[in-house]
Short mmCIF file of C-alpha atoms and ligand atoms in Angstrom, two decimals:
data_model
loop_
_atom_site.label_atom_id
_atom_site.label_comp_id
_atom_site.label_asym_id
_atom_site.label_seq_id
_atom_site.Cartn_x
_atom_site.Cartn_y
_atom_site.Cartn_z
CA UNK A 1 0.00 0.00 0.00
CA UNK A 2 1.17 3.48 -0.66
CA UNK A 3 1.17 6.51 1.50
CA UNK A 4 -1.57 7.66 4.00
CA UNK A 5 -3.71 10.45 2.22
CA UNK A 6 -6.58 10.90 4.65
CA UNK A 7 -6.35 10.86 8.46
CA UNK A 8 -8.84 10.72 10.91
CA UNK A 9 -8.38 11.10 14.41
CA UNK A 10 -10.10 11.42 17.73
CA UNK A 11 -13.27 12.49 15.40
CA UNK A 12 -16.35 14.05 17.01
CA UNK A 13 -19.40 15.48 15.61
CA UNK A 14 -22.32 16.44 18.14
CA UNK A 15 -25.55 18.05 17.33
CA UNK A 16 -27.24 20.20 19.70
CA UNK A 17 -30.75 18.98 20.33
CA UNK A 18 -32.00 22.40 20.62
CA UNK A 19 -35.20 23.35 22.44
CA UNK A 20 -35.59 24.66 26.54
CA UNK A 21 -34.32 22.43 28.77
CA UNK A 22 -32.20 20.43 26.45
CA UNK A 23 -29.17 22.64 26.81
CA UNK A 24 -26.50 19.70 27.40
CA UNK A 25 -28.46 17.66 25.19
CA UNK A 26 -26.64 16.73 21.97
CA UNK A 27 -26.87 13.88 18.86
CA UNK A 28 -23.77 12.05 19.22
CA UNK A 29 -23.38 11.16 15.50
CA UNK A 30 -19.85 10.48 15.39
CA UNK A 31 -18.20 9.87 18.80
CA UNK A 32 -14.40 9.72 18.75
CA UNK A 33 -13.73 7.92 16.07
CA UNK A 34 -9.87 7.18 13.76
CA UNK A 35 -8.44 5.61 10.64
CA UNK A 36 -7.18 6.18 7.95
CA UNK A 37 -7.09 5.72 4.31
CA UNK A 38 -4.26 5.33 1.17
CA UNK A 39 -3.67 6.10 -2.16
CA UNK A 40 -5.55 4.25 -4.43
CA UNK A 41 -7.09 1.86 -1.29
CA UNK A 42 -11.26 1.40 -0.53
CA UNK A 43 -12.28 1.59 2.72
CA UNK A 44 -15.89 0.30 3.18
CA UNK A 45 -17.19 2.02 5.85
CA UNK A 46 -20.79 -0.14 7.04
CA UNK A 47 -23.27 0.31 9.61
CA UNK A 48 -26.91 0.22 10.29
CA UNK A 49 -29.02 3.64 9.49
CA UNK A 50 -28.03 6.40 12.26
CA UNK A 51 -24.91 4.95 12.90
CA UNK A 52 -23.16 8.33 11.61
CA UNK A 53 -21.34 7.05 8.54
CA UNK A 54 -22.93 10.32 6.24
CA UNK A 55 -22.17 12.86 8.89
CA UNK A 56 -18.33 11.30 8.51
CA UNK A 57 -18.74 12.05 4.86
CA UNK A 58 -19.93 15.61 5.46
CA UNK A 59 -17.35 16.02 8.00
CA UNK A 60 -14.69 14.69 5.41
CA UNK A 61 -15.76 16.54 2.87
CA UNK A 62 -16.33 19.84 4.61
CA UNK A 63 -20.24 20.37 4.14
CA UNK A 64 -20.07 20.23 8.34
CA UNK A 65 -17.29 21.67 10.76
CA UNK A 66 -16.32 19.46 13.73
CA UNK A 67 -16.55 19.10 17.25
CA UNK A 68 -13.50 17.76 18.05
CA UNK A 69 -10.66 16.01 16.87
CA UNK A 70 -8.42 16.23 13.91
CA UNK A 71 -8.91 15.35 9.85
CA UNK A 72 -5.64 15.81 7.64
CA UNK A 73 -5.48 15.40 4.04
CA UNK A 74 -1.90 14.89 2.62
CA UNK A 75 -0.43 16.33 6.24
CA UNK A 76 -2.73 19.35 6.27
CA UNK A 77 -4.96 19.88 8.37
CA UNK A 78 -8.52 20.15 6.82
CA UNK A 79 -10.58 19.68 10.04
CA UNK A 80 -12.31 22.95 9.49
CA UNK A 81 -15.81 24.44 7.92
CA UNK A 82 -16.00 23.88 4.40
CA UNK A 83 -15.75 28.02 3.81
CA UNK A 84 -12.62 28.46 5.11
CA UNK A 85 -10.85 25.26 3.70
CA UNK A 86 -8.68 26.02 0.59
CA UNK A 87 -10.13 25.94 -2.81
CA UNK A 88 -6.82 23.36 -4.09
CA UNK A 89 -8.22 21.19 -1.24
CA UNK A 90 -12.26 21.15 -2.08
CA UNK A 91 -10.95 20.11 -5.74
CA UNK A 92 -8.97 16.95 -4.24
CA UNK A 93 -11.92 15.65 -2.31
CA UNK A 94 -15.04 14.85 -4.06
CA UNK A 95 -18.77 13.41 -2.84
CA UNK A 96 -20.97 11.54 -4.74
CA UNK A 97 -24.32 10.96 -2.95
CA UNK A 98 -26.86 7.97 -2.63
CA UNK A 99 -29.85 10.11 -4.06
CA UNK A 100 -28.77 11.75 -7.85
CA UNK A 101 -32.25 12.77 -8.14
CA UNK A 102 -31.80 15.21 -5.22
CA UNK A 103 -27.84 16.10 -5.68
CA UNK A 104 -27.97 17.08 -9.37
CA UNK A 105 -29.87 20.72 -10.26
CA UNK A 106 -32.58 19.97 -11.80
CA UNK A 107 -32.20 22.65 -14.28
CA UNK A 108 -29.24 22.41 -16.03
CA UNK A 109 -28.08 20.03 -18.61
CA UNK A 110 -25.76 17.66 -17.99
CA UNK A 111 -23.61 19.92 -20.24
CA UNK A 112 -23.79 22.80 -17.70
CA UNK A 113 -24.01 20.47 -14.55
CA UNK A 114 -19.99 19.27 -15.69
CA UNK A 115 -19.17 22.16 -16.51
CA UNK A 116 -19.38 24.10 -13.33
CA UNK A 117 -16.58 22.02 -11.57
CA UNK A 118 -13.86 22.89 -14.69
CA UNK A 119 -15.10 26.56 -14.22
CA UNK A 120 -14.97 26.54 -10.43
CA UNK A 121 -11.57 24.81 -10.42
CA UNK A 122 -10.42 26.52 -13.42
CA UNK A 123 -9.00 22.88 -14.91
CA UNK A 124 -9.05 23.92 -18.03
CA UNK A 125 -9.76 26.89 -20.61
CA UNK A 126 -12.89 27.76 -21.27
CA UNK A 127 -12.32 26.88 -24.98
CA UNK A 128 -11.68 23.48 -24.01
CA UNK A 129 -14.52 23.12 -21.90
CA UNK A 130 -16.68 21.06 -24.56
CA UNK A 131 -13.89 18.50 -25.07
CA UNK A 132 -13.42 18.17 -21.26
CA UNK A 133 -17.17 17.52 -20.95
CA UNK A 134 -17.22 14.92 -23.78
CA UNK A 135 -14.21 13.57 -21.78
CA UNK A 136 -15.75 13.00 -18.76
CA UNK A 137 -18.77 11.53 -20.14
CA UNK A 138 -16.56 9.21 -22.12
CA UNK A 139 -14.90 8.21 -19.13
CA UNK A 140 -18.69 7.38 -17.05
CA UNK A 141 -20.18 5.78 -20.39
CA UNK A 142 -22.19 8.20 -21.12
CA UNK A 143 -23.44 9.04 -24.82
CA UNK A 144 -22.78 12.11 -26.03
CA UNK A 145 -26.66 13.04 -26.93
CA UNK A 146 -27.47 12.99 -23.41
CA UNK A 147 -25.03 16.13 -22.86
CA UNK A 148 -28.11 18.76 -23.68
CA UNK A 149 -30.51 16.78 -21.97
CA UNK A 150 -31.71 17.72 -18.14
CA UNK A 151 -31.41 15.11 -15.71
CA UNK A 152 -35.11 14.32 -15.09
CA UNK A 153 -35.08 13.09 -18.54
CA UNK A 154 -32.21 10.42 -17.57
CA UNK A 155 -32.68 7.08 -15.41
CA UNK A 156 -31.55 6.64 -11.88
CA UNK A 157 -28.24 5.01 -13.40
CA UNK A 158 -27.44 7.35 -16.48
CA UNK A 159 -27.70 10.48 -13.83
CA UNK A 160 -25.42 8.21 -11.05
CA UNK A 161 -23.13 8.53 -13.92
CA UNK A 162 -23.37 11.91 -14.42
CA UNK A 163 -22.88 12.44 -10.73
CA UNK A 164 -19.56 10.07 -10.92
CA UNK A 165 -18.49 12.11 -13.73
CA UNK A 166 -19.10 15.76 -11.94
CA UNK A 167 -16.86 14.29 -8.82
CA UNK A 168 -14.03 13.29 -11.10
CA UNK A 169 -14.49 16.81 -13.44
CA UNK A 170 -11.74 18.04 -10.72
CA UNK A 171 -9.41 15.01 -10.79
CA UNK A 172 -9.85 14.78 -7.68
CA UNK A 173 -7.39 11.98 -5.71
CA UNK A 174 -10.12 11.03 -3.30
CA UNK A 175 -14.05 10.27 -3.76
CA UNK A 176 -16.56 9.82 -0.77
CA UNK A 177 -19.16 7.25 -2.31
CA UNK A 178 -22.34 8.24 0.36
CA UNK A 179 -24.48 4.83 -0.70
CA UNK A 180 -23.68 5.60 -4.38
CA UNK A 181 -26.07 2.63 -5.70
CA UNK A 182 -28.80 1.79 -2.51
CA UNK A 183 -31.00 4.31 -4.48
CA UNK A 184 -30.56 2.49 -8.09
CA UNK A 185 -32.68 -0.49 -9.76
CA UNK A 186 -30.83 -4.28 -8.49
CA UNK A 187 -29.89 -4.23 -12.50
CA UNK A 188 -27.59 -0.63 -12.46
CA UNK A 189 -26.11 -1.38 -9.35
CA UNK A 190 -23.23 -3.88 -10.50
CA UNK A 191 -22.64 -1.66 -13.94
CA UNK A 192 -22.05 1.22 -11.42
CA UNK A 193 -20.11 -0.74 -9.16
CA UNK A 194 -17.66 -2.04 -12.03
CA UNK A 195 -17.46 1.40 -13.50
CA UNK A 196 -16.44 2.63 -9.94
CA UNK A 197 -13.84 0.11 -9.53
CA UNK A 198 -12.50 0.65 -13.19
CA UNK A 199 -12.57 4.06 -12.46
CA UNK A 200 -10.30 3.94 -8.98
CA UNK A 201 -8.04 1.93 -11.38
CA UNK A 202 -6.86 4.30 -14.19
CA UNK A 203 -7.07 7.29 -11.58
CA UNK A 204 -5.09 6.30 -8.49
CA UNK A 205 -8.14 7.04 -6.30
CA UNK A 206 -8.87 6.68 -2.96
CA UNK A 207 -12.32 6.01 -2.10
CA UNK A 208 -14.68 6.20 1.24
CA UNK A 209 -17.01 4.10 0.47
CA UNK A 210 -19.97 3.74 2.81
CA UNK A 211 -22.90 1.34 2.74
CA UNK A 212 -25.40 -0.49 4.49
CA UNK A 213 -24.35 -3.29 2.48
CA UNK A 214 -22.24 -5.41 4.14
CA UNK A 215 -22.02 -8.34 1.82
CA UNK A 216 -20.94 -5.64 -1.34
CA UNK A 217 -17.84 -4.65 0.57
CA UNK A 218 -16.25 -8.07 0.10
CA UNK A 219 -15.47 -7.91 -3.58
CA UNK A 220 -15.20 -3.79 -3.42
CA UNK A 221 -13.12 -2.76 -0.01
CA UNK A 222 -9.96 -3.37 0.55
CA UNK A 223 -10.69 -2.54 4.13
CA UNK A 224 -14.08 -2.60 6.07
CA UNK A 225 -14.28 -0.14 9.30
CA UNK A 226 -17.95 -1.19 11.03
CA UNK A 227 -19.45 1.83 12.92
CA UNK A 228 -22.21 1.37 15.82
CA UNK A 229 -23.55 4.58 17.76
CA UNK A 230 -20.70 7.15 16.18
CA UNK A 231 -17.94 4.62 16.87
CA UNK A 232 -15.90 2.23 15.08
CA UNK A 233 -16.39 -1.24 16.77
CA UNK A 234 -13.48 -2.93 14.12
CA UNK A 235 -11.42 -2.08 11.59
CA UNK A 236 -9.56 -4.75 9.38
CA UNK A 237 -8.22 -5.82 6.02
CA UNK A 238 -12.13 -7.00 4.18
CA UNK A 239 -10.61 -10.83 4.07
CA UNK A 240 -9.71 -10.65 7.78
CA UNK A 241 -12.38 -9.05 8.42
CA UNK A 242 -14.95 -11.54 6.86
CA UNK A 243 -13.03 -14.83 7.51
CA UNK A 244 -12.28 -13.71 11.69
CA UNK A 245 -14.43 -10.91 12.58
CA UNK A 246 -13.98 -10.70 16.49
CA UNK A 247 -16.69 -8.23 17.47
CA UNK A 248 -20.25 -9.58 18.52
CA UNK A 249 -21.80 -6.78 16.32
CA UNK A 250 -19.80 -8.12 13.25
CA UNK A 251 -20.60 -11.07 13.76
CA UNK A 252 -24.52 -10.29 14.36
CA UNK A 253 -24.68 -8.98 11.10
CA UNK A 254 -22.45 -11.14 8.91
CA UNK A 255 -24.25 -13.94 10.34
CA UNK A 256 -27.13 -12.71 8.76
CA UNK A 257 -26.06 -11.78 5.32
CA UNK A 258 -27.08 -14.16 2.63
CA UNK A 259 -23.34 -16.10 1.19
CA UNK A 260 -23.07 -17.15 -2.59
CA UNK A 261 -20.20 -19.90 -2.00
CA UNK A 262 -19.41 -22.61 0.64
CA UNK A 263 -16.50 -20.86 0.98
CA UNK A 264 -17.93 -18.14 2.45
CA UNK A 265 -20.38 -20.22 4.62
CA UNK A 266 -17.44 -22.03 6.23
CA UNK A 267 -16.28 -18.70 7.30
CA UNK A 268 -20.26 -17.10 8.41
CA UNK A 269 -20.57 -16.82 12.59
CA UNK A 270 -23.14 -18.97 13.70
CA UNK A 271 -26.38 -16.86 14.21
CA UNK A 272 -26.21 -14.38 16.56
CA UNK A 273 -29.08 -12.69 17.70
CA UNK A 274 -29.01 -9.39 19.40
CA UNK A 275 -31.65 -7.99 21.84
CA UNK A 276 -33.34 -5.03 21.22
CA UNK A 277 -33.18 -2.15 19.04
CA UNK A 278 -30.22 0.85 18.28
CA UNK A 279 -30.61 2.99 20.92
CA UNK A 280 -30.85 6.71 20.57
CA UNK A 281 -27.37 8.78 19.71
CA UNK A 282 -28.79 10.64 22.23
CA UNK A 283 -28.77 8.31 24.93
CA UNK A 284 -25.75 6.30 24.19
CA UNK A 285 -25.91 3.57 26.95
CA UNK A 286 -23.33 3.77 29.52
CA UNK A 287 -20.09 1.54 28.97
CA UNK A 288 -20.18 -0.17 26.12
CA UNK A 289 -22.67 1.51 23.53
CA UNK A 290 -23.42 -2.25 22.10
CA UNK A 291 -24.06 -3.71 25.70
CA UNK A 292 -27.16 -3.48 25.40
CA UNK A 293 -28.06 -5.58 22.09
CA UNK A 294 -25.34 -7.71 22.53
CA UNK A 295 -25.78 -11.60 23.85
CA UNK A 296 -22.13 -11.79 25.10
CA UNK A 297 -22.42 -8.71 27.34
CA UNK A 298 -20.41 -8.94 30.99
CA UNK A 299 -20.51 -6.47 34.27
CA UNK A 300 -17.57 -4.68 32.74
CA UNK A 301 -19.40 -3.52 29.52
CA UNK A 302 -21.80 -1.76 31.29
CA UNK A 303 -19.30 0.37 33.09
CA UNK A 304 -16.38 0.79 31.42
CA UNK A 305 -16.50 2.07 27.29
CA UNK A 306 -13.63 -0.52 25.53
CA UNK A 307 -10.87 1.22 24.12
CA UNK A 308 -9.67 -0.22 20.47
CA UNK A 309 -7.57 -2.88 20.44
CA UNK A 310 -4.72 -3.72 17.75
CA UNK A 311 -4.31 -7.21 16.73
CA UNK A 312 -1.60 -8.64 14.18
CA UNK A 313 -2.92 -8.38 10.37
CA UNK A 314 -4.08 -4.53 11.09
CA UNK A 315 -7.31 -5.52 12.57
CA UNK A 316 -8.64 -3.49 15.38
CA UNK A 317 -11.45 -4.28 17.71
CA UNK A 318 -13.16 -2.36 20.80
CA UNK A 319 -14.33 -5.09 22.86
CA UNK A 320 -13.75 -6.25 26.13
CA UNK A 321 -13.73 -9.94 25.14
CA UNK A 322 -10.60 -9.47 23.14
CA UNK A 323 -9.15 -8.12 25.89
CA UNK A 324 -8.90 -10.83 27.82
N1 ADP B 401 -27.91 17.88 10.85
C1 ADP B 401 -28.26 17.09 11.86
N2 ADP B 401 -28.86 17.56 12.98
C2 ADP B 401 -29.19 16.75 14.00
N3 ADP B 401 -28.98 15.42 14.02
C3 ADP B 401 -28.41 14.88 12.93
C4 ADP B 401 -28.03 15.66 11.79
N4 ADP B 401 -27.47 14.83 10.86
C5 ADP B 401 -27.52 13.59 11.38
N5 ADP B 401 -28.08 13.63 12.62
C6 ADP B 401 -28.29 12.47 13.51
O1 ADP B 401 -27.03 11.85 13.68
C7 ADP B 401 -27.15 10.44 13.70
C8 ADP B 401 -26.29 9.85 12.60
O2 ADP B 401 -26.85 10.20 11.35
P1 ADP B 401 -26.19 9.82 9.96
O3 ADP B 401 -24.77 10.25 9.98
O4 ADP B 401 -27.06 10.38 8.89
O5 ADP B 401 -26.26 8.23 9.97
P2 ADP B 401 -26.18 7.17 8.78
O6 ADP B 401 -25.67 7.85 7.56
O7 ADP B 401 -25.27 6.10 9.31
O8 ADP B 401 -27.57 6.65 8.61
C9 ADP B 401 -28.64 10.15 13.54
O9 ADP B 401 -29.19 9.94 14.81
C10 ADP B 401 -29.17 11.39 12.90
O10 ADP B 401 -30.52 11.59 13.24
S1 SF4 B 402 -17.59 -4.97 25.16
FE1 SF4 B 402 -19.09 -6.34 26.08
S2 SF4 B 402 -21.09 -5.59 25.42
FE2 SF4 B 402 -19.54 -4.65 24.12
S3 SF4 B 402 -19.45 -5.95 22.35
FE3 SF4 B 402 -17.85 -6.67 23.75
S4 SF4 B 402 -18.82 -8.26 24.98
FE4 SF4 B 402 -20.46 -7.13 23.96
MG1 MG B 403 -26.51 8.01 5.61
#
């Protein structure tokens, strides 16, 4: 692997819940959380809905300023509202988001809608503008007819594309994927997926790539970081991570993920089922934030909050079990 581009540490994002008497009150979306990420690498990052893996992205990207803690970007420190972070620096990190429908303005053309980024950014001349648009759209697929059209006209897939081609208009070296195909028909999803991977291939790029999906992230990540209530509960390489995942909430949900080879069912925890539902960010229980869901749970958890644990292989876990 090559150099470190993103780094993440101590991360905290709170939201204040507003309203009298809720003064102290705040949505812990992401609470202390680290990793990192390299040139050219995926890291999947998974977890159920409300476990604060978009308010990472918008942290990463900018769109929100943090609480606490530190985000650097090739050594600089980028940890700060999107306004005041340097223009060079907005170009190397790009979003693409799980809804096109919503993220792409509704009344340009795609023409316009990739051309805004090259303007912005000032990539290129403005007399080279219509090459650099055909370019792009070469590079997503896209036929060249669909450059006048607005993207209502254009199905869920064609304006994911057009989305995937806006965040690489900058050449960006890093992409946040925000659930870039949980909005798309079964049938787009794998074209976008391959055209993603391709993609990362001839560019170098790094790529955040959060889903719900935990069974995608074996044939896309080359890491998997699981987050539960604003944390990360493990972090490993994806084959470590499927073949020995070590926390109980790993295991709850791989054991429940359909497998496609016996290979893979050799290697799926037994079923584990959890009690209960996520509890509020707001009331993060005390200890341990899984101890209450999770069928393993001892004295301990419900005092004292696990710190992470390295193991050999680059595979962290916060869990008291493996501390023993
Ligand atoms: N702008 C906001 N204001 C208040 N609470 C928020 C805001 N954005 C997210 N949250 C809360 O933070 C938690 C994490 O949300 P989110 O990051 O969207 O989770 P995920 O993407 O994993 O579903 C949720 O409880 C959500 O309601
Ligand atoms: S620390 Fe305790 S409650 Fe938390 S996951 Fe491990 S065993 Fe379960
Ligand atoms: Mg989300």
């Amino acid at each position: 692997m090559q150099e470190d581009i993103l780094k993440i540490n101590g991360l905290k994002k709170y939201f204040p819940i507003g309203g009298k008497g809720n003064e102290n009150k705040f949505v812990k979306a992401i609470d202390g959380i680290d990793f990192t990420l390299c040139r050219g690498e995926t890291l999947g990052l998974v977890g159920e809905s409300g476990s604060g893996k978009s308010t990472t992205a918008y942290t990463v990207i900018g769109m929100y300023g943090i609480t606490e803690g530190f985000i650097s970007f090739k050594e600089k420190d980028i940890g700060v509202d999107i306004e005041k972070r340097p223009l060079n620096m907005k170009k190397e990190i790009q979003m693409v988001f799980q809804d096109p429908g919503t993220s792409l303005n509704p009344q340009h053309t795609v023409y316009k809608i990739l051309e805004l980024p090259l303007k912005i950014h000032k990539i290129c001349p403005p007399k080279d503008y219509p090459k650099e648009v055909a370019r792009l759209m070469d590079m997503v697929e896209l036929p060249h007819e669909y450059m006048h059209t607005y993207p209502g006209m254009l199905g869920g897939g064609e304006k994911q594309m057009v989305a995937i081609a806006r965040a690489l208009a900058t050449r960006p070296s890093m992409i946040v994927l925000d659930e870039p195909t949980s909005a798309l028909d079964v049938s787009v999803q794998a074209k976008i997926i391959n055209m993603l991977l391709r993609l990362q291939k001839e560019m170098n790029l790094s790529y955040l790539f959060i889903t719900h999906d935990l069974s995608l992230m074996r044939n896309v990540a080359d890491r998997v970081a699981i987050m539960y209530l604003g944390k990360i509960a493990e972090i490993a390489p994806t084959e470590s991570f499927f073949q020995n995942p070590k926390h109980p909430y790993t295991q709850m949900l791989l054991s429940s993920i359909p497998v496609v080879s016996e290979e893979e069912e050799e290697y799926k925890p037994k079923r584990i089922h959890s009690q209960g539902e996520i509890p509020s960010p707001v009331n993060v229980p005390k200890g341990c934030s899984f101890n209450t869901r999770c069928p393993f749970v001892m004295e301990v958890c419900k005092e004292d909050d696990p710190r992470m644990l390295n193991f050999e292989g680059n595979h962290s876990v916060r869990c008291h079990l493996c501390s023993k």
